[in-house]
Amino acid sequence: MFKNVMVYRIGKGFAPTLADVQAALEPVQFVECGASQEKSIGWVSPRGEAHGPLVESVAGQWIMKLMIESKAVPGNVVRRKADERIAEIEAATGRKPGKKEKRDLMDDVLLSLLPQAFARQSTVLVWMDLENRRLVLNAGSQGKADEVMSALMNVMGGLSVSLIQTVTSPQAAMTQWLLAPTPDEWPADLTVERETVLKSTGEDAASVRFTRHHLANDDVRKHVMEGKLPTQLALSWDGRVAFVLTDTLQLKKVQYLDGVMDESGTDKTEDRFDADVALSTGLLGPLIDSLIDALGGEMELGAAAGEPVPSTTRTVLNSTVSAGAAATDEDPPF
C-alpha cells in the first residue's frame, strides 16, 4: 500500500474522533475537473467503494486518500495558437498587441484548449496514527506532500504537523554505515543492501551510482572519503521490508520481502483492504521506530542537530555533509 513514506509528527492537542474527520472531509470530496478547469483536488474512499467512508479505521489506524486530477496543455501548442491570433490582429489592425494583451491571449488560448486535454489522476494515501502522534504519507515528492498537507490543514482545525528531524542526519548516518569496516557496525535490524547513489558537493557535483553491487568494499569507501556522500541507500529492516532511504528522511521503493504478505492470512480473492492496512501499518510503524533510533532518536523542536560519528569519519562528514534537496516527481528512478 505504501510505496513511499514521508513521516510527520502531529502536534499535541489534536484529538478528533473518527466522525469528526469524516465530517471534515465530506464537504471537500473529489469532483472531476470541469471542461475549462486545470486542477481538482478532493478526498475519495480509501477502500475504493462508491459513496464509501472517506476515512477508514483498521486496528486503530486511520486511512484516508486524496485524489489529484490535473489537465495539461503543451506550452508550445499554446504559444503557437497565441502567435496565430497575434498575427491575425496585426494583419487586421496594423498594430502589435502589448504585453498585457499577449498574456490575455495566452490565457484565452489555454482555456479554449483545456476541454480537449486529457486528465491525469494520482492519489496519495494518508495514514494517521494518533496514538503515536504520527502522520505518514505515501508521497514520492515534497511537492505532492505539500498538496496533501494543505488539503488537510484547510479542513482540520487544530491540526499542526512538522517533519520528523533526527539527532543524526540521514546522510551522516548513511555515510557512517558505508564506511563501517564490517556489517557488525550497522544498526540492529537494519542491513545495507546493494544499491546507493553518492554525490559530491563541489561545483561539478560529480555522482556515482552503484546497482546490484556489494557496498562494503574499499571502492565505495574511497568514493566516500573523496567527498561523495550518499543521497540514497538501499536498506532492509528485520529481513521483512526493503526500502531506499534518502538524505531527507524519505523512504522510497518500499516493498515487503518474500513471504511477508502471506502473514495476513487473507485469501487473495477476498477484499484485502483491512488485511493490507493492518499488515502495512504493523510493519511500517516498528520500522520507522527502528530507523529513528538508528539515527540517534528524534530531535526536539528547537534543538541543534548533532552528528555523533566515529572519529575516523568525522572529518569527511564535517567538511562535506549538507542538507539534501527535496526529491521531486521528476527524480530518476533509483
C-alpha atoms as a PDB file:
ATOM      1  CA  MET A   1       0.000   0.000   0.000  1.00  0.00           C
ATOM      2  CA  PHE A   2       2.817   2.419   0.856  1.00  0.00           C
ATOM      3  CA  LYS A   3       5.492   2.544  -1.829  1.00  0.00           C
ATOM      4  CA  ASN A   4       6.860   5.823  -0.455  1.00  0.00           C
ATOM      5  CA  VAL A   5       6.912   7.088   3.119  1.00  0.00           C
ATOM      6  CA  MET A   6       7.136  10.626   4.458  1.00  0.00           C
ATOM      7  CA  VAL A   7       6.712  10.933   8.219  1.00  0.00           C
ATOM      8  CA  TYR A   8       5.336  13.921  10.126  1.00  0.00           C
ATOM      9  CA  ARG A   9       4.921  14.492  13.861  1.00  0.00           C
ATOM     10  CA  ILE A  10       1.380  15.535  14.869  1.00  0.00           C
ATOM     11  CA  GLY A  11       1.354  18.390  17.362  1.00  0.00           C
ATOM     12  CA  LYS A  12      -0.124  17.974  20.814  1.00  0.00           C
ATOM     13  CA  GLY A  13      -3.755  18.782  21.436  1.00  0.00           C
ATOM     14  CA  PHE A  14      -5.136  17.328  18.216  1.00  0.00           C
ATOM     15  CA  ALA A  15      -7.549  14.567  19.207  1.00  0.00           C
ATOM     16  CA  PRO A  16     -10.511  14.292  16.818  1.00  0.00           C
ATOM     17  CA  THR A  17     -12.919  11.386  16.644  1.00  0.00           C
ATOM     18  CA  LEU A  18     -13.353   9.314  13.504  1.00  0.00           C
ATOM     19  CA  ALA A  19     -16.704  11.006  12.994  1.00  0.00           C
ATOM     20  CA  ASP A  20     -15.026  14.423  13.251  1.00  0.00           C
ATOM     21  CA  VAL A  21     -12.605  13.541  10.452  1.00  0.00           C
ATOM     22  CA  GLN A  22     -15.376  12.108   8.256  1.00  0.00           C
ATOM     23  CA  ALA A  23     -17.439  15.272   8.728  1.00  0.00           C
ATOM     24  CA  ALA A  24     -14.433  17.474   7.910  1.00  0.00           C
ATOM     25  CA  LEU A  25     -13.674  15.635   4.655  1.00  0.00           C
ATOM     26  CA  GLU A  26     -17.214  15.329   3.303  1.00  0.00           C
ATOM     27  CA  PRO A  27     -17.513  18.945   2.034  1.00  0.00           C
ATOM     28  CA  VAL A  28     -14.297  18.542   0.012  1.00  0.00           C
ATOM     29  CA  GLN A  29     -14.908  15.216  -1.710  1.00  0.00           C
ATOM     30  CA  PHE A  30     -13.244  14.826  -5.080  1.00  0.00           C
ATOM     31  CA  VAL A  31     -15.050  16.158  -8.148  1.00  0.00           C
ATOM     32  CA  GLU A  32     -13.601  15.709 -11.631  1.00  0.00           C
ATOM     33  CA  CYS A  33     -12.216  18.737 -13.442  1.00  0.00           C
ATOM     34  CA  GLY A  34     -14.720  20.806 -15.365  1.00  0.00           C
ATOM     35  CA  ALA A  35     -14.233  21.436 -19.067  1.00  0.00           C
ATOM     36  CA  SER A  36     -12.057  24.523 -18.543  1.00  0.00           C
ATOM     37  CA  GLN A  37     -10.620  23.562 -15.131  1.00  0.00           C
ATOM     38  CA  GLU A  38      -6.903  22.807 -14.878  1.00  0.00           C
ATOM     39  CA  LYS A  39      -6.835  21.046 -11.495  1.00  0.00           C
ATOM     40  CA  SER A  40      -9.154  19.435  -8.969  1.00  0.00           C
ATOM     41  CA  ILE A  41      -8.252  18.081  -5.518  1.00  0.00           C
ATOM     42  CA  GLY A  42     -10.523  16.204  -3.132  1.00  0.00           C
ATOM     43  CA  TRP A  43     -10.961  13.169  -0.874  1.00  0.00           C
ATOM     44  CA  VAL A  44     -12.158   9.759  -2.021  1.00  0.00           C
ATOM     45  CA  SER A  45     -12.977   6.488  -0.306  1.00  0.00           C
ATOM     46  CA  PRO A  46      -9.664   4.770   0.575  1.00  0.00           C
ATOM     47  CA  ARG A  47     -11.390   1.411   0.151  1.00  0.00           C
ATOM     48  CA  GLY A  48     -12.415   2.371  -3.387  1.00  0.00           C
ATOM     49  CA  GLU A  49     -16.147   1.978  -2.808  1.00  0.00           C
ATOM     50  CA  ALA A  50     -18.604   4.378  -4.374  1.00  0.00           C
ATOM     51  CA  HIS A  51     -20.031   6.619  -1.642  1.00  0.00           C
ATOM     52  CA  GLY A  52     -17.900   4.784   0.925  1.00  0.00           C
ATOM     53  CA  PRO A  53     -16.471   6.382   4.088  1.00  0.00           C
ATOM     54  CA  LEU A  54     -13.701   8.931   3.478  1.00  0.00           C
ATOM     55  CA  VAL A  55     -11.719   7.702   6.465  1.00  0.00           C
ATOM     56  CA  GLU A  56     -11.322   4.045   7.424  1.00  0.00           C
ATOM     57  CA  SER A  57     -10.205   2.747  10.807  1.00  0.00           C
ATOM     58  CA  VAL A  58      -8.324  -0.561  10.837  1.00  0.00           C
ATOM     59  CA  ALA A  59      -6.811  -1.792  14.098  1.00  0.00           C
ATOM     60  CA  GLY A  60      -6.862   1.774  15.395  1.00  0.00           C
ATOM     61  CA  GLN A  61      -5.049   3.190  12.364  1.00  0.00           C
ATOM     62  CA  TRP A  62      -6.910   5.764  10.229  1.00  0.00           C
ATOM     63  CA  ILE A  63      -6.507   5.723   6.454  1.00  0.00           C
ATOM     64  CA  MET A  64      -7.573   8.462   4.009  1.00  0.00           C
ATOM     65  CA  LYS A  65      -6.935   9.030   0.318  1.00  0.00           C
ATOM     66  CA  LEU A  66      -6.536  12.307  -1.578  1.00  0.00           C
ATOM     67  CA  MET A  67      -7.255  12.377  -5.320  1.00  0.00           C
ATOM     68  CA  ILE A  68      -5.458  14.922  -7.517  1.00  0.00           C
ATOM     69  CA  GLU A  69      -6.597  15.438 -11.106  1.00  0.00           C
ATOM     70  CA  SER A  70      -4.853  17.817 -13.476  1.00  0.00           C
ATOM     71  CA  LYS A  71      -5.028  18.761 -17.126  1.00  0.00           C
ATOM     72  CA  ALA A  72      -2.011  19.897 -19.067  1.00  0.00           C
ATOM     73  CA  VAL A  73      -1.781  21.545 -22.479  1.00  0.00           C
ATOM     74  CA  PRO A  74       1.717  21.565 -24.028  1.00  0.00           C
ATOM     75  CA  GLY A  75       3.209  25.029 -23.775  1.00  0.00           C
ATOM     76  CA  ASN A  76       4.414  25.027 -27.374  1.00  0.00           C
ATOM     77  CA  VAL A  77       0.836  24.409 -28.557  1.00  0.00           C
ATOM     78  CA  VAL A  78      -0.460  27.355 -26.520  1.00  0.00           C
ATOM     79  CA  ARG A  79       2.304  29.617 -27.834  1.00  0.00           C
ATOM     80  CA  ARG A  80       1.690  28.575 -31.451  1.00  0.00           C
ATOM     81  CA  LYS A  81      -2.051  29.244 -31.226  1.00  0.00           C
ATOM     82  CA  ALA A  82      -1.444  32.565 -29.484  1.00  0.00           C
ATOM     83  CA  ASP A  83       1.072  33.608 -32.152  1.00  0.00           C
ATOM     84  CA  GLU A  84      -1.542  32.838 -34.804  1.00  0.00           C
ATOM     85  CA  ARG A  85      -4.054  35.133 -33.095  1.00  0.00           C
ATOM     86  CA  ILE A  86      -1.436  37.857 -32.665  1.00  0.00           C
ATOM     87  CA  ALA A  87      -0.638  37.648 -36.372  1.00  0.00           C
ATOM     88  CA  GLU A  88      -4.352  37.956 -37.193  1.00  0.00           C
ATOM     89  CA  ILE A  89      -4.643  41.087 -35.035  1.00  0.00           C
ATOM     90  CA  GLU A  90      -1.590  42.662 -36.673  1.00  0.00           C
ATOM     91  CA  ALA A  91      -2.938  41.905 -40.158  1.00  0.00           C
ATOM     92  CA  ALA A  92      -6.389  43.296 -39.348  1.00  0.00           C
ATOM     93  CA  THR A  93      -5.393  46.411 -37.370  1.00  0.00           C
ATOM     94  CA  GLY A  94      -1.797  47.105 -38.301  1.00  0.00           C
ATOM     95  CA  ARG A  95      -0.721  47.215 -34.647  1.00  0.00           C
ATOM     96  CA  LYS A  96       1.169  44.836 -32.393  1.00  0.00           C
ATOM     97  CA  PRO A  97      -0.572  43.722 -29.186  1.00  0.00           C
ATOM     98  CA  GLY A  98       1.102  44.855 -25.954  1.00  0.00           C
ATOM     99  CA  LYS A  99       2.443  42.579 -23.214  1.00  0.00           C
ATOM    100  CA  LYS A 100      -0.801  42.505 -21.219  1.00  0.00           C
ATOM    101  CA  GLU A 101      -2.877  41.760 -24.306  1.00  0.00           C
ATOM    102  CA  LYS A 102      -0.489  38.932 -25.233  1.00  0.00           C
ATOM    103  CA  ARG A 103      -0.831  37.439 -21.761  1.00  0.00           C
ATOM    104  CA  ASP A 104      -4.613  37.647 -22.023  1.00  0.00           C
ATOM    105  CA  LEU A 105      -4.456  35.942 -25.432  1.00  0.00           C
ATOM    106  CA  MET A 106      -2.338  33.139 -23.942  1.00  0.00           C
ATOM    107  CA  ASP A 107      -4.895  32.656 -21.157  1.00  0.00           C
ATOM    108  CA  ASP A 108      -7.764  32.599 -23.656  1.00  0.00           C
ATOM    109  CA  VAL A 109      -5.974  30.029 -25.812  1.00  0.00           C
ATOM    110  CA  LEU A 110      -5.294  27.841 -22.773  1.00  0.00           C
ATOM    111  CA  LEU A 111      -8.941  27.940 -21.700  1.00  0.00           C
ATOM    112  CA  SER A 112     -10.069  27.048 -25.211  1.00  0.00           C
ATOM    113  CA  LEU A 113      -7.737  24.038 -25.345  1.00  0.00           C
ATOM    114  CA  LEU A 114      -8.374  22.646 -21.840  1.00  0.00           C
ATOM    115  CA  PRO A 115     -11.602  20.831 -22.829  1.00  0.00           C
ATOM    116  CA  GLN A 116      -9.528  18.804 -25.302  1.00  0.00           C
ATOM    117  CA  ALA A 117      -6.781  17.951 -22.795  1.00  0.00           C
ATOM    118  CA  PHE A 118      -6.579  14.534 -21.148  1.00  0.00           C
ATOM    119  CA  ALA A 119      -6.988  14.489 -17.373  1.00  0.00           C
ATOM    120  CA  ARG A 120      -4.297  12.813 -15.301  1.00  0.00           C
ATOM    121  CA  GLN A 121      -5.202  11.411 -11.880  1.00  0.00           C
ATOM    122  CA  SER A 122      -2.994  10.439  -8.967  1.00  0.00           C
ATOM    123  CA  THR A 123      -3.758   9.528  -5.373  1.00  0.00           C
ATOM    124  CA  VAL A 124      -1.909   9.837  -2.081  1.00  0.00           C
ATOM    125  CA  LEU A 125      -2.665   7.571   0.873  1.00  0.00           C
ATOM    126  CA  VAL A 126      -2.661   9.239   4.285  1.00  0.00           C
ATOM    127  CA  TRP A 127      -2.126   7.214   7.462  1.00  0.00           C
ATOM    128  CA  MET A 128      -2.940   8.917  10.751  1.00  0.00           C
ATOM    129  CA  ASP A 129      -1.607   7.212  13.875  1.00  0.00           C
ATOM    130  CA  LEU A 130      -2.960   9.320  16.738  1.00  0.00           C
ATOM    131  CA  GLU A 131      -1.652   7.002  19.448  1.00  0.00           C
ATOM    132  CA  ASN A 132       1.928   7.668  18.338  1.00  0.00           C
ATOM    133  CA  ARG A 133       1.129  11.202  17.067  1.00  0.00           C
ATOM    134  CA  ARG A 134       2.396  10.324  13.616  1.00  0.00           C
ATOM    135  CA  LEU A 135       1.141  11.183  10.130  1.00  0.00           C
ATOM    136  CA  VAL A 136       2.506   9.137   7.221  1.00  0.00           C
ATOM    137  CA  LEU A 137       2.073   9.980   3.550  1.00  0.00           C
ATOM    138  CA  ASN A 138       2.547   7.711   0.553  1.00  0.00           C
ATOM    139  CA  ALA A 139       4.133  10.631  -1.321  1.00  0.00           C
ATOM    140  CA  GLY A 140       7.185  10.473  -3.549  1.00  0.00           C
ATOM    141  CA  SER A 141       7.977  14.185  -3.563  1.00  0.00           C
ATOM    142  CA  GLN A 142       7.829  17.131  -1.219  1.00  0.00           C
ATOM    143  CA  GLY A 143       5.599  18.982  -3.682  1.00  0.00           C
ATOM    144  CA  LYS A 144       2.980  16.227  -3.595  1.00  0.00           C
ATOM    145  CA  ALA A 145       3.250  16.045   0.199  1.00  0.00           C
ATOM    146  CA  ASP A 146       2.702  19.797   0.484  1.00  0.00           C
ATOM    147  CA  GLU A 147      -0.528  19.474  -1.513  1.00  0.00           C
ATOM    148  CA  VAL A 148      -1.797  16.815   0.881  1.00  0.00           C
ATOM    149  CA  MET A 149      -0.826  18.779   3.971  1.00  0.00           C
ATOM    150  CA  SER A 150      -2.501  21.895   2.596  1.00  0.00           C
ATOM    151  CA  ALA A 151      -5.684  19.916   1.928  1.00  0.00           C
ATOM    152  CA  LEU A 152      -5.638  18.536   5.483  1.00  0.00           C
ATOM    153  CA  MET A 153      -4.910  21.860   7.148  1.00  0.00           C
ATOM    154  CA  ASN A 154      -7.771  23.526   5.273  1.00  0.00           C
ATOM    155  CA  VAL A 155     -10.379  21.240   6.816  1.00  0.00           C
ATOM    156  CA  MET A 156      -8.972  20.023  10.148  1.00  0.00           C
ATOM    157  CA  GLY A 157      -8.897  22.717  12.772  1.00  0.00           C
ATOM    158  CA  GLY A 158      -6.232  22.291  15.420  1.00  0.00           C
ATOM    159  CA  LEU A 159      -4.003  20.076  13.281  1.00  0.00           C
ATOM    160  CA  SER A 160      -0.339  21.045  13.333  1.00  0.00           C
ATOM    161  CA  VAL A 161       2.455  18.899  11.937  1.00  0.00           C
ATOM    162  CA  SER A 162       6.205  19.027  11.423  1.00  0.00           C
ATOM    163  CA  LEU A 163       8.602  16.811   9.530  1.00  0.00           C
ATOM    164  CA  ILE A 164      10.438  14.497  11.886  1.00  0.00           C
ATOM    165  CA  GLN A 165      14.044  15.554  12.488  1.00  0.00           C
ATOM    166  CA  THR A 166      16.630  13.172  13.925  1.00  0.00           C
ATOM    167  CA  VAL A 167      19.695  13.850  16.068  1.00  0.00           C
ATOM    168  CA  THR A 168      21.954  12.366  13.398  1.00  0.00           C
ATOM    169  CA  SER A 169      21.133  13.395   9.846  1.00  0.00           C
ATOM    170  CA  PRO A 170      20.288  10.556   7.451  1.00  0.00           C
ATOM    171  CA  GLN A 171      23.259  11.458   5.243  1.00  0.00           C
ATOM    172  CA  ALA A 172      25.681  11.379   8.178  1.00  0.00           C
ATOM    173  CA  ALA A 173      24.341   8.005   9.295  1.00  0.00           C
ATOM    174  CA  MET A 174      24.409   6.525   5.772  1.00  0.00           C
ATOM    175  CA  THR A 175      27.998   7.716   5.391  1.00  0.00           C
ATOM    176  CA  GLN A 176      28.934   6.064   8.653  1.00  0.00           C
ATOM    177  CA  TRP A 177      27.322   2.782   7.592  1.00  0.00           C
ATOM    178  CA  LEU A 178      29.142   2.765   4.245  1.00  0.00           C
ATOM    179  CA  LEU A 179      32.468   3.418   5.963  1.00  0.00           C
ATOM    180  CA  ALA A 180      31.879   0.698   8.563  1.00  0.00           C
ATOM    181  CA  PRO A 181      34.682  -1.900   8.419  1.00  0.00           C
ATOM    182  CA  THR A 182      32.243  -4.780   8.949  1.00  0.00           C
ATOM    183  CA  PRO A 183      28.457  -5.310   8.908  1.00  0.00           C
ATOM    184  CA  ASP A 184      28.677  -5.641  12.699  1.00  0.00           C
ATOM    185  CA  GLU A 185      28.856  -1.842  12.799  1.00  0.00           C
ATOM    186  CA  TRP A 186      25.432  -1.474  11.175  1.00  0.00           C
ATOM    187  CA  PRO A 187      22.408  -0.758  13.411  1.00  0.00           C
ATOM    188  CA  ALA A 188      20.406  -3.637  14.787  1.00  0.00           C
ATOM    189  CA  ASP A 189      17.585  -4.758  12.464  1.00  0.00           C
ATOM    190  CA  LEU A 190      18.971  -2.725   9.526  1.00  0.00           C
ATOM    191  CA  THR A 191      21.052  -4.180   6.703  1.00  0.00           C
ATOM    192  CA  VAL A 192      22.815  -2.236   3.968  1.00  0.00           C
ATOM    193  CA  GLU A 193      21.783  -3.693   0.631  1.00  0.00           C
ATOM    194  CA  ARG A 194      23.314  -3.433  -2.848  1.00  0.00           C
ATOM    195  CA  GLU A 195      22.359  -0.014  -4.200  1.00  0.00           C
ATOM    196  CA  THR A 196      23.402   3.552  -3.421  1.00  0.00           C
ATOM    197  CA  VAL A 197      23.838   6.963  -5.011  1.00  0.00           C
ATOM    198  CA  LEU A 198      26.880   9.012  -3.999  1.00  0.00           C
ATOM    199  CA  LYS A 199      27.181  12.696  -4.871  1.00  0.00           C
ATOM    200  CA  SER A 200      29.867  15.279  -4.233  1.00  0.00           C
ATOM    201  CA  THR A 201      29.036  18.769  -3.013  1.00  0.00           C
ATOM    202  CA  GLY A 202      31.533  20.604  -5.203  1.00  0.00           C
ATOM    203  CA  GLU A 203      30.789  22.723  -8.237  1.00  0.00           C
ATOM    204  CA  ASP A 204      30.992  19.742 -10.568  1.00  0.00           C
ATOM    205  CA  ALA A 205      28.501  17.789  -8.383  1.00  0.00           C
ATOM    206  CA  ALA A 206      30.044  14.514  -9.520  1.00  0.00           C
ATOM    207  CA  SER A 207      27.962  11.443  -8.738  1.00  0.00           C
ATOM    208  CA  VAL A 208      28.259   7.678  -8.934  1.00  0.00           C
ATOM    209  CA  ARG A 209      25.513   5.075  -8.750  1.00  0.00           C
ATOM    210  CA  PHE A 210      26.068   1.523  -7.550  1.00  0.00           C
ATOM    211  CA  THR A 211      23.412  -1.023  -8.517  1.00  0.00           C
ATOM    212  CA  ARG A 212      23.418  -4.708  -7.543  1.00  0.00           C
ATOM    213  CA  HIS A 213      26.849  -4.063  -6.073  1.00  0.00           C
ATOM    214  CA  HIS A 214      28.332  -5.217  -2.771  1.00  0.00           C
ATOM    215  CA  LEU A 215      28.839  -1.921  -0.914  1.00  0.00           C
ATOM    216  CA  ALA A 216      31.083  -2.995   1.965  1.00  0.00           C
ATOM    217  CA  ASN A 217      34.305  -2.639  -0.022  1.00  0.00           C
ATOM    218  CA  ASP A 218      37.245  -0.267  -0.450  1.00  0.00           C
ATOM    219  CA  ASP A 219      35.969   1.064  -3.800  1.00  0.00           C
ATOM    220  CA  VAL A 220      32.845   2.526  -2.194  1.00  0.00           C
ATOM    221  CA  ARG A 221      34.776   3.766   0.842  1.00  0.00           C
ATOM    222  CA  LYS A 222      37.258   5.535  -1.442  1.00  0.00           C
ATOM    223  CA  HIS A 223      34.463   7.485  -3.149  1.00  0.00           C
ATOM    224  CA  VAL A 224      33.053   8.480   0.243  1.00  0.00           C
ATOM    225  CA  MET A 225      36.436   9.570   1.598  1.00  0.00           C
ATOM    226  CA  GLU A 226      36.900  11.684  -1.528  1.00  0.00           C
ATOM    227  CA  GLY A 227      33.739  13.601  -0.670  1.00  0.00           C
ATOM    228  CA  LYS A 228      30.974  11.758  -2.499  1.00  0.00           C
ATOM    229  CA  LEU A 229      28.287  11.240   0.109  1.00  0.00           C
ATOM    230  CA  PRO A 230      25.148   9.091  -0.048  1.00  0.00           C
ATOM    231  CA  THR A 231      21.893  10.723  -1.078  1.00  0.00           C
ATOM    232  CA  GLN A 232      20.146   7.345  -1.378  1.00  0.00           C
ATOM    233  CA  LEU A 233      20.928   3.994   0.202  1.00  0.00           C
ATOM    234  CA  ALA A 234      19.059   0.712  -0.140  1.00  0.00           C
ATOM    235  CA  LEU A 235      18.348  -0.935   3.212  1.00  0.00           C
ATOM    236  CA  SER A 236      16.283  -3.767   4.592  1.00  0.00           C
ATOM    237  CA  TRP A 237      14.678  -3.988   8.001  1.00  0.00           C
ATOM    238  CA  ASP A 238      14.440  -7.180  10.020  1.00  0.00           C
ATOM    239  CA  GLY A 239      14.558  -9.234   6.811  1.00  0.00           C
ATOM    240  CA  ARG A 240      10.953  -8.215   6.145  1.00  0.00           C
ATOM    241  CA  VAL A 241      10.867  -4.817   4.425  1.00  0.00           C
ATOM    242  CA  ALA A 242      13.203  -3.382   1.783  1.00  0.00           C
ATOM    243  CA  PHE A 243      13.371   0.341   1.054  1.00  0.00           C
ATOM    244  CA  VAL A 244      15.588   3.175  -0.118  1.00  0.00           C
ATOM    245  CA  LEU A 245      16.471   5.800   2.490  1.00  0.00           C
ATOM    246  CA  THR A 246      17.137   9.326   1.200  1.00  0.00           C
ATOM    247  CA  ASP A 247      19.112  12.154   2.746  1.00  0.00           C
ATOM    248  CA  THR A 248      15.822  13.929   3.500  1.00  0.00           C
ATOM    249  CA  LEU A 249      14.497  11.024   5.602  1.00  0.00           C
ATOM    250  CA  GLN A 250      12.126   9.774   2.932  1.00  0.00           C
ATOM    251  CA  LEU A 251      11.594   6.084   2.302  1.00  0.00           C
ATOM    252  CA  LYS A 252      11.196   5.155  -1.338  1.00  0.00           C
ATOM    253  CA  LYS A 253      10.604   1.902  -3.225  1.00  0.00           C
ATOM    254  CA  VAL A 254       9.160   0.253  -0.124  1.00  0.00           C
ATOM    255  CA  GLN A 255       8.467  -3.421  -0.701  1.00  0.00           C
ATOM    256  CA  TYR A 256       7.721  -6.391   1.501  1.00  0.00           C
ATOM    257  CA  LEU A 257      10.099  -9.286   1.174  1.00  0.00           C
ATOM    258  CA  ASP A 258       9.155 -12.837   0.233  1.00  0.00           C
ATOM    259  CA  GLY A 259       6.562 -14.415   2.476  1.00  0.00           C
ATOM    260  CA  VAL A 260       5.643 -11.281   4.421  1.00  0.00           C
ATOM    261  CA  MET A 261       2.325 -10.627   2.653  1.00  0.00           C
ATOM    262  CA  ASP A 262       1.275 -14.211   3.377  1.00  0.00           C
ATOM    263  CA  GLU A 263       1.183 -13.269   7.069  1.00  0.00           C
ATOM    264  CA  SER A 264      -2.162 -11.548   6.517  1.00  0.00           C
ATOM    265  CA  GLY A 265      -3.814 -14.944   6.112  1.00  0.00           C
ATOM    266  CA  THR A 266      -6.361 -13.489   3.706  1.00  0.00           C
ATOM    267  CA  ASP A 267      -7.424 -15.263   0.559  1.00  0.00           C
ATOM    268  CA  LYS A 268      -6.245 -13.340  -2.494  1.00  0.00           C
ATOM    269  CA  THR A 269      -9.740 -13.466  -3.962  1.00  0.00           C
ATOM    270  CA  GLU A 270     -11.172 -11.616  -0.953  1.00  0.00           C
ATOM    271  CA  ASP A 271     -11.154  -7.890  -0.245  1.00  0.00           C
ATOM    272  CA  ARG A 272      -7.680  -7.425   1.178  1.00  0.00           C
ATOM    273  CA  PHE A 273      -8.037  -3.799   2.265  1.00  0.00           C
ATOM    274  CA  ASP A 274      -8.278  -4.438   6.017  1.00  0.00           C
ATOM    275  CA  ALA A 275      -5.569  -7.093   5.962  1.00  0.00           C
ATOM    276  CA  ASP A 276      -3.223  -4.959   3.857  1.00  0.00           C
ATOM    277  CA  VAL A 277      -3.709  -1.925   6.094  1.00  0.00           C
ATOM    278  CA  ALA A 278      -3.132  -3.962   9.248  1.00  0.00           C
ATOM    279  CA  LEU A 279      -0.030  -5.619   7.823  1.00  0.00           C
ATOM    280  CA  SER A 280       1.437  -2.449   6.291  1.00  0.00           C
ATOM    281  CA  THR A 281       0.943  -0.269   9.350  1.00  0.00           C
ATOM    282  CA  GLY A 282       2.009  -3.118  11.628  1.00  0.00           C
ATOM    283  CA  LEU A 283       5.321  -3.377   9.789  1.00  0.00           C
ATOM    284  CA  LEU A 284       5.999   0.250   8.925  1.00  0.00           C
ATOM    285  CA  GLY A 285       5.348   1.509  12.459  1.00  0.00           C
ATOM    286  CA  PRO A 286       8.159  -0.561  14.046  1.00  0.00           C
ATOM    287  CA  LEU A 287      10.381   0.080  11.002  1.00  0.00           C
ATOM    288  CA  ILE A 288      10.037   3.853  11.478  1.00  0.00           C
ATOM    289  CA  ASP A 289      10.776   3.449  15.198  1.00  0.00           C
ATOM    290  CA  SER A 290      13.916   1.408  14.469  1.00  0.00           C
ATOM    291  CA  LEU A 291      15.111   3.865  11.835  1.00  0.00           C
ATOM    292  CA  ILE A 292      14.646   6.861  14.137  1.00  0.00           C
ATOM    293  CA  ASP A 293      16.583   5.006  16.858  1.00  0.00           C
ATOM    294  CA  ALA A 294      19.369   4.240  14.362  1.00  0.00           C
ATOM    295  CA  LEU A 295      19.558   7.970  13.590  1.00  0.00           C
ATOM    296  CA  GLY A 296      20.102   8.898  17.220  1.00  0.00           C
ATOM    297  CA  GLY A 297      16.490   9.430  18.157  1.00  0.00           C
ATOM    298  CA  GLU A 298      14.064  12.206  17.360  1.00  0.00           C
ATOM    299  CA  MET A 299      15.324  15.740  17.842  1.00  0.00           C
ATOM    300  CA  GLU A 300      13.231  18.032  19.992  1.00  0.00           C
ATOM    301  CA  LEU A 301      11.922  21.134  18.260  1.00  0.00           C
ATOM    302  CA  GLY A 302      14.398  23.985  18.615  1.00  0.00           C
ATOM    303  CA  ALA A 303      17.334  21.722  19.463  1.00  0.00           C
ATOM    304  CA  ALA A 304      20.508  21.835  17.396  1.00  0.00           C
ATOM    305  CA  ALA A 305      21.192  18.831  15.210  1.00  0.00           C
ATOM    306  CA  GLY A 306      24.181  16.730  16.103  1.00  0.00           C
ATOM    307  CA  GLU A 307      26.114  14.069  14.225  1.00  0.00           C
ATOM    308  CA  PRO A 308      27.741  11.677  16.702  1.00  0.00           C
ATOM    309  CA  VAL A 309      30.016   9.642  14.464  1.00  0.00           C
ATOM    310  CA  PRO A 310      33.330   7.852  14.930  1.00  0.00           C
ATOM    311  CA  SER A 311      36.450   9.982  14.643  1.00  0.00           C
ATOM    312  CA  THR A 312      37.521   8.084  11.512  1.00  0.00           C
ATOM    313  CA  THR A 313      34.573   9.514   9.610  1.00  0.00           C
ATOM    314  CA  ARG A 314      34.147  12.880  11.347  1.00  0.00           C
ATOM    315  CA  THR A 315      36.489  14.718   9.012  1.00  0.00           C
ATOM    316  CA  VAL A 316      34.589  13.609   5.929  1.00  0.00           C
ATOM    317  CA  LEU A 317      31.213  14.436   7.444  1.00  0.00           C
ATOM    318  CA  ASN A 318      32.148  17.817   8.888  1.00  0.00           C
ATOM    319  CA  SER A 319      33.605  19.009   5.607  1.00  0.00           C
ATOM    320  CA  THR A 320      31.013  17.771   3.171  1.00  0.00           C
ATOM    321  CA  VAL A 321      27.649  16.836   4.711  1.00  0.00           C
ATOM    322  CA  SER A 322      24.944  19.301   3.754  1.00  0.00           C
ATOM    323  CA  ALA A 323      21.181  19.201   3.670  1.00  0.00           C
ATOM    324  CA  GLY A 324      19.854  17.376   0.610  1.00  0.00           C
ATOM    325  CA  ALA A 325      17.382  18.939  -1.816  1.00  0.00           C
ATOM    326  CA  ALA A 326      13.828  17.702  -1.639  1.00  0.00           C
ATOM    327  CA  ALA A 327      13.020  14.975  -4.124  1.00  0.00           C
ATOM    328  CA  THR A 328      10.638  15.659  -6.971  1.00  0.00           C
ATOM    329  CA  ASP A 329       8.335  13.562  -9.061  1.00  0.00           C
ATOM    330  CA  GLU A 330      10.829  14.063 -11.891  1.00  0.00           C
ATOM    331  CA  ASP A 331      13.675  12.389  -9.985  1.00  0.00           C
ATOM    332  CA  PRO A 332      15.037   9.417 -11.958  1.00  0.00           C
ATOM    333  CA  PRO A 333      14.009   6.025 -10.566  1.00  0.00           C
ATOM    334  CA  PHE A 334      16.600   4.574  -8.181  1.00  0.00           C
END
